[in-house]
């Protein structure tokens, strides 16, 4: 099980796990629950540059279409093809197998993101 307190979060409901200068990014269980059953995921191409707070992908569910924002500026070094092939992973395991992209980033920039307490406060206590 992922240690949710070790992650950083955005107000757009993405989570970030930093390892060295590589940030693994996904959406939170709160966002996955709000979307409903995810049926399609569009991710940026490996090698593409992304800018913090800009739309880099799309997550479509039976209820609506959500946008995936880059939590940080950097270069996409890996995408989760398993999620593209089976979008239900986003709902089934949003903090694990449902991760979306890995981005090389400036590790110092992660400090500007929300910690767990701030994120839970943002969602009104929801995980």
Coordinates of N, CA and C in Angstrom, one line a residue:
X1 N 0.8 -1.2 0.0 CA 0.0 0.0 0.0 C 0.9 1.2 0.0
X2 N 0.5 2.2 -0.8 CA 1.2 3.4 -0.9 C 1.0 4.3 0.4
X3 N 2.1 4.9 0.8 CA 2.1 5.8 2.0 C 1.5 7.1 1.5
X4 N 0.3 7.4 1.7 CA -0.3 8.6 1.1 C 0.2 9.9 1.7
X5 N 0.8 9.8 2.9 CA 1.4 11.0 3.5 C 2.7 11.3 2.9
X6 N 3.3 10.4 2.2 CA 4.6 10.7 1.6 C 4.4 11.3 0.2
X7 N 3.2 11.4 -0.3 CA 2.9 12.0 -1.6 C 2.7 13.5 -1.5
X8 N 2.8 14.2 -2.6 CA 2.4 15.6 -2.7 C 1.1 15.6 -3.6
X9 N 0.4 16.7 -3.5 CA -0.9 16.8 -4.2 C -1.1 18.2 -4.9
X10 N -2.0 18.2 -5.9 CA -2.3 19.5 -6.5 C -3.8 19.7 -6.2
X11 N -4.2 21.0 -6.4 CA -5.6 21.4 -6.2 C -6.5 20.8 -7.4
X12 N -5.8 20.3 -8.4 CA -6.5 19.6 -9.5 C -6.6 18.1 -9.3
X13 N -6.3 17.7 -8.1 CA -6.5 16.3 -7.7 C -5.5 15.3 -8.3
X14 N -4.3 15.8 -8.6 CA -3.3 14.8 -9.0 C -2.4 14.6 -7.7
X15 N -1.8 13.4 -7.7 CA -0.8 13.1 -6.7 C 0.6 12.9 -7.4
X16 N 1.6 13.2 -6.6 CA 3.0 13.1 -7.1 C 3.9 12.4 -6.1
X17 N 4.6 11.4 -6.6 CA 5.5 10.6 -5.8 C 6.9 10.9 -6.4
X18 N 7.8 11.5 -5.7 CA 9.1 11.9 -6.2 C 10.2 10.9 -5.8
X19 N 10.9 10.4 -6.8 CA 12.0 9.5 -6.6 C 13.2 10.0 -7.4
X20 N 14.2 10.6 -6.7 CA 15.3 11.3 -7.4 C 14.7 12.5 -8.1
X21 N 14.9 12.6 -9.5 CA 14.3 13.7 -10.2 C 13.1 13.3 -11.1
X22 N 12.6 12.1 -10.8 CA 11.4 11.5 -11.5 C 10.2 11.6 -10.7
X23 N 9.2 12.3 -11.2 CA 7.9 12.4 -10.4 C 6.9 11.4 -11.1
X24 N 6.4 10.5 -10.3 CA 5.3 9.7 -10.8 C 4.0 10.4 -10.5
X25 N 3.1 10.4 -11.5 CA 1.8 11.2 -11.3 C 0.6 10.4 -11.6
X26 N -0.4 10.6 -10.8 CA -1.7 9.9 -11.0 C -2.8 10.9 -10.5
X27 N -4.0 10.4 -10.5 CA -5.1 11.2 -9.9 C -5.5 10.5 -8.6
X28 N -6.0 11.3 -7.7 CA -6.4 10.8 -6.4 C -7.6 9.9 -6.4
X29 N -7.9 9.1 -5.4 CA -9.1 8.3 -5.3 C -10.3 9.3 -5.3
X30 N -10.2 10.4 -4.7 CA -11.2 11.4 -4.6 C -11.7 11.8 -6.1
X31 N -10.7 12.1 -6.9 CA -11.0 12.4 -8.3 C -11.5 11.2 -9.1
X32 N -11.0 10.1 -8.8 CA -11.5 8.9 -9.5 C -12.9 8.6 -9.1
X33 N -13.2 8.8 -7.9 CA -14.6 8.6 -7.4 C -15.6 9.6 -8.0
X34 N -15.1 10.8 -8.1 CA -16.0 11.9 -8.7 C -16.2 11.7 -10.2
X35 N -15.2 11.1 -10.9 CA -15.3 10.9 -12.3 C -16.3 9.7 -12.6
X36 N -16.3 8.7 -11.7 CA -17.0 7.5 -12.0 C -16.2 6.5 -12.8
X37 N -16.8 5.6 -13.5 CA -16.1 4.6 -14.2 C -15.3 5.1 -15.3
X38 N -13.9 5.1 -15.2 CA -13.1 5.6 -16.3 C -13.1 4.6 -17.5
X39 N -13.3 5.2 -18.7 CA -13.4 4.3 -19.8 C -12.4 4.7 -20.9
X40 N -11.7 5.8 -20.8 CA -10.7 6.2 -21.8 C -9.7 7.1 -21.1
X41 N -8.4 6.9 -21.4 CA -7.3 7.8 -20.9 C -6.4 8.1 -22.1
X42 N -6.2 9.4 -22.2 CA -5.2 9.9 -23.2 C -4.1 10.6 -22.5
X43 N -2.9 10.1 -22.7 CA -1.7 10.6 -22.0 C -0.7 11.3 -23.0
X44 N 0.1 12.2 -22.5 CA 1.1 12.8 -23.4 C 2.1 11.8 -23.9
X45 N 2.8 12.2 -25.0 CA 3.8 11.3 -25.6 C 5.1 11.3 -24.8
X46 N 5.8 10.1 -24.7 CA 7.1 10.1 -24.0 C 8.0 11.0 -24.8
X47 N 8.8 11.8 -24.1 CA 9.7 12.7 -24.7 C 9.1 14.1 -24.8
X48 N 7.8 14.3 -24.6 CA 7.2 15.6 -24.7 C 7.5 16.4 -23.5
X49 N 7.6 17.7 -23.7 CA 7.8 18.7 -22.6 C 6.4 19.1 -22.0
X50 N 6.3 19.2 -20.7 CA 5.0 19.6 -20.1 C 5.3 20.8 -19.2
X51 N 4.3 21.6 -19.1 CA 4.4 22.8 -18.2 C 3.4 22.7 -17.1
X52 N 3.9 23.0 -15.9 CA 3.0 23.0 -14.7 C 1.7 23.7 -14.9
X53 N 0.6 23.1 -14.5 CA -0.7 23.7 -14.5 C -1.3 23.7 -15.9
X54 N -0.7 23.1 -16.9 CA -1.4 23.0 -18.2 C -1.9 21.6 -18.5
X55 N -2.9 21.6 -19.3 CA -3.5 20.3 -19.6 C -2.6 19.5 -20.5
X56 N -2.4 18.2 -20.1 CA -1.5 17.3 -20.9 C -2.2 16.0 -21.3
X57 N -3.5 15.8 -20.8 CA -4.2 14.6 -21.2 C -5.6 14.7 -20.8
X58 N -6.3 13.6 -21.0 CA -7.7 13.6 -20.8 C -8.1 12.2 -20.2
X59 N -9.1 12.3 -19.3 CA -9.6 11.1 -18.6 C -11.1 11.2 -18.8
X60 N -11.6 10.2 -19.5 CA -13.0 10.1 -19.9 C -13.7 9.0 -19.1
X61 N -14.9 9.4 -18.5 CA -15.6 8.4 -17.7 C -17.0 8.3 -18.2
X62 N -17.8 7.4 -17.6 CA -19.2 7.3 -18.0 C -20.0 8.5 -17.6
X63 N -19.5 9.4 -16.7 CA -20.2 10.6 -16.3 C -19.7 11.8 -17.0
X64 N -18.4 11.9 -17.3 CA -17.9 13.2 -17.8 C -16.5 13.0 -18.4
X65 N -15.9 14.1 -18.8 CA -14.5 14.1 -19.3 C -13.7 15.0 -18.4
X66 N -12.6 14.5 -17.9 CA -11.8 15.3 -17.0 C -10.5 15.6 -17.7
X67 N -9.8 16.7 -17.4 CA -8.5 17.0 -17.9 C -7.4 16.6 -17.0
X68 N -6.3 16.1 -17.5 CA -5.1 15.8 -16.7 C -4.2 17.0 -16.8
X69 N -3.9 17.6 -15.7 CA -2.9 18.7 -15.6 C -1.5 18.2 -15.2
X70 N -0.5 18.8 -15.8 CA 0.8 18.5 -15.3 C 1.0 19.2 -14.0
X71 N 1.4 18.5 -13.0 CA 1.6 19.1 -11.7 C 2.9 19.9 -11.6
X72 N 3.8 19.6 -12.5 CA 5.2 20.2 -12.5 C 5.6 20.3 -14.0
X73 N 6.6 21.2 -14.2 CA 7.3 21.3 -15.5 C 8.4 20.3 -15.6
X74 N 8.4 19.7 -16.8 CA 9.5 18.7 -17.1 C 9.3 18.0 -18.4
X75 N 9.9 16.8 -18.5 CA 9.8 16.0 -19.7 C 9.2 14.7 -19.3
X76 N 8.2 14.2 -20.1 CA 7.6 12.9 -19.9 C 8.6 11.8 -20.3
X77 N 8.9 11.0 -19.3 CA 9.9 9.9 -19.6 C 9.2 8.5 -19.6
X78 N 8.0 8.4 -19.2 CA 7.3 7.2 -19.2 C 5.8 7.4 -19.1
X79 N 5.0 6.6 -19.8 CA 3.5 6.7 -19.6 C 3.1 5.3 -19.2
X80 N 2.0 5.2 -18.5 CA 1.5 3.9 -18.1 C 0.6 3.3 -19.2
X81 N 1.1 2.5 -20.1 CA 0.4 1.9 -21.2 C -0.7 0.9 -20.6
X82 N -0.5 0.4 -19.4 CA -1.5 -0.5 -18.9 C -2.8 0.2 -18.6
X83 N -2.7 1.5 -18.2 CA -3.9 2.3 -18.0 C -4.6 2.6 -19.3
X84 N -3.8 2.9 -20.3 CA -4.4 3.2 -21.7 C -5.2 1.9 -22.1
X85 N -4.6 0.7 -21.9 CA -5.2 -0.5 -22.3 C -6.4 -0.9 -21.5
X86 N -6.3 -0.5 -20.2 CA -7.4 -0.9 -19.2 C -7.6 0.3 -18.3
X87 N -8.4 1.3 -18.8 CA -8.7 2.5 -18.0 C -9.3 2.3 -16.6
X88 N -9.9 1.1 -16.4 CA -10.5 0.9 -15.1 C -9.4 0.8 -14.0
X89 N -8.2 0.7 -14.3 CA -7.1 0.7 -13.3 C -7.1 2.0 -12.5
X90 N -7.5 3.1 -13.2 CA -7.6 4.4 -12.5 C -8.5 4.3 -11.3
X91 N -9.7 3.6 -11.5 CA -10.6 3.5 -10.4 C -10.2 2.4 -9.4
X92 N -9.7 1.3 -9.9 CA -9.4 0.2 -9.0 C -8.2 0.4 -8.1
X93 N -7.2 1.1 -8.6 CA -5.9 1.3 -7.8 C -5.3 2.7 -8.2
X94 N -6.0 3.8 -7.8 CA -5.5 5.1 -8.3 C -4.1 5.5 -7.8
X95 N -3.7 5.0 -6.6 CA -2.4 5.3 -6.1 C -1.3 4.2 -6.4
X96 N -1.7 3.2 -7.1 CA -0.7 2.1 -7.5 C -0.7 1.9 -9.0
X97 N -1.3 0.8 -9.4 CA -1.3 0.4 -10.8 C -2.0 1.4 -11.7
X98 N -2.7 2.4 -11.1 CA -3.4 3.4 -11.9 C -2.6 4.7 -12.1
X99 N -1.3 4.6 -11.8 CA -0.5 5.8 -12.1 C -0.6 6.2 -13.6
X100 N -0.2 7.4 -14.0 CA -0.5 7.8 -15.3 C 0.8 8.2 -16.1
X101 N 1.7 9.0 -15.6 CA 2.9 9.4 -16.3 C 4.0 9.6 -15.3
X102 N 5.3 9.5 -15.8 CA 6.5 9.9 -15.1 C 7.1 11.0 -15.8
X103 N 7.5 12.0 -15.0 CA 8.1 13.2 -15.6 C 9.4 13.6 -14.8
X104 N 10.4 13.9 -15.6 CA 11.7 14.4 -14.9 C 11.4 15.8 -14.6
X105 N 11.7 16.2 -13.3 CA 11.4 17.5 -12.8 C 12.5 18.1 -12.0
X106 N 12.4 19.3 -11.7 CA 13.3 19.9 -10.7 C 12.8 19.5 -9.3
X107 N 13.5 18.7 -8.6 CA 12.9 18.2 -7.3 C 12.5 19.3 -6.3
X108 N 13.2 20.4 -6.4 CA 12.8 21.5 -5.5 C 11.4 22.0 -5.7
X109 N 10.9 21.9 -6.9 CA 9.6 22.4 -7.3 C 8.5 21.6 -6.6
X110 N 8.8 20.4 -6.2 CA 7.8 19.5 -5.5 C 7.3 20.1 -4.2
X111 N 8.2 20.9 -3.6 CA 7.9 21.5 -2.3 C 6.8 22.5 -2.3
X112 N 6.5 23.0 -3.5 CA 5.4 23.9 -3.7 C 4.0 23.3 -3.7
X113 N 4.0 21.9 -3.9 CA 2.7 21.2 -3.9 C 2.1 21.0 -2.5
X114 N 0.9 20.6 -2.5 CA 0.2 20.4 -1.2 C 0.7 19.1 -0.5
X115 N 0.7 19.2 0.8 CA 1.0 17.9 1.6 C -0.4 17.2 1.8
X116 N -0.4 16.1 2.4 CA -1.6 15.3 2.6 C -2.6 16.0 3.4
X117 N -2.3 16.7 4.5 CA -3.2 17.4 5.3 C -3.9 18.5 4.6
X118 N -3.1 19.2 3.8 CA -3.7 20.3 3.0 C -4.6 19.8 1.9
X119 N -4.3 18.7 1.3 CA -5.1 18.1 0.3 C -6.5 17.6 0.9
X120 N -6.4 16.9 2.0 CA -7.6 16.4 2.6 C -8.5 17.5 3.1
X121 N -7.9 18.6 3.5 CA -8.6 19.8 3.9 C -9.3 20.4 2.7
X122 N -8.6 20.4 1.5 CA -9.2 20.9 0.3 C -10.4 20.1 -0.1
X123 N -10.4 18.8 0.1 CA -11.5 18.0 -0.4 C -12.6 17.9 0.7
X124 N -12.5 18.6 1.8 CA -13.5 18.5 2.8 C -13.4 17.3 3.7
X125 N -12.2 16.7 3.7 CA -12.0 15.5 4.5 C -12.0 14.2 3.7
X126 N -12.3 14.2 2.4 CA -12.3 13.0 1.6 C -10.9 12.6 1.3
X127 N -10.7 11.4 1.1 CA -9.4 10.9 0.7 C -9.1 11.1 -0.7

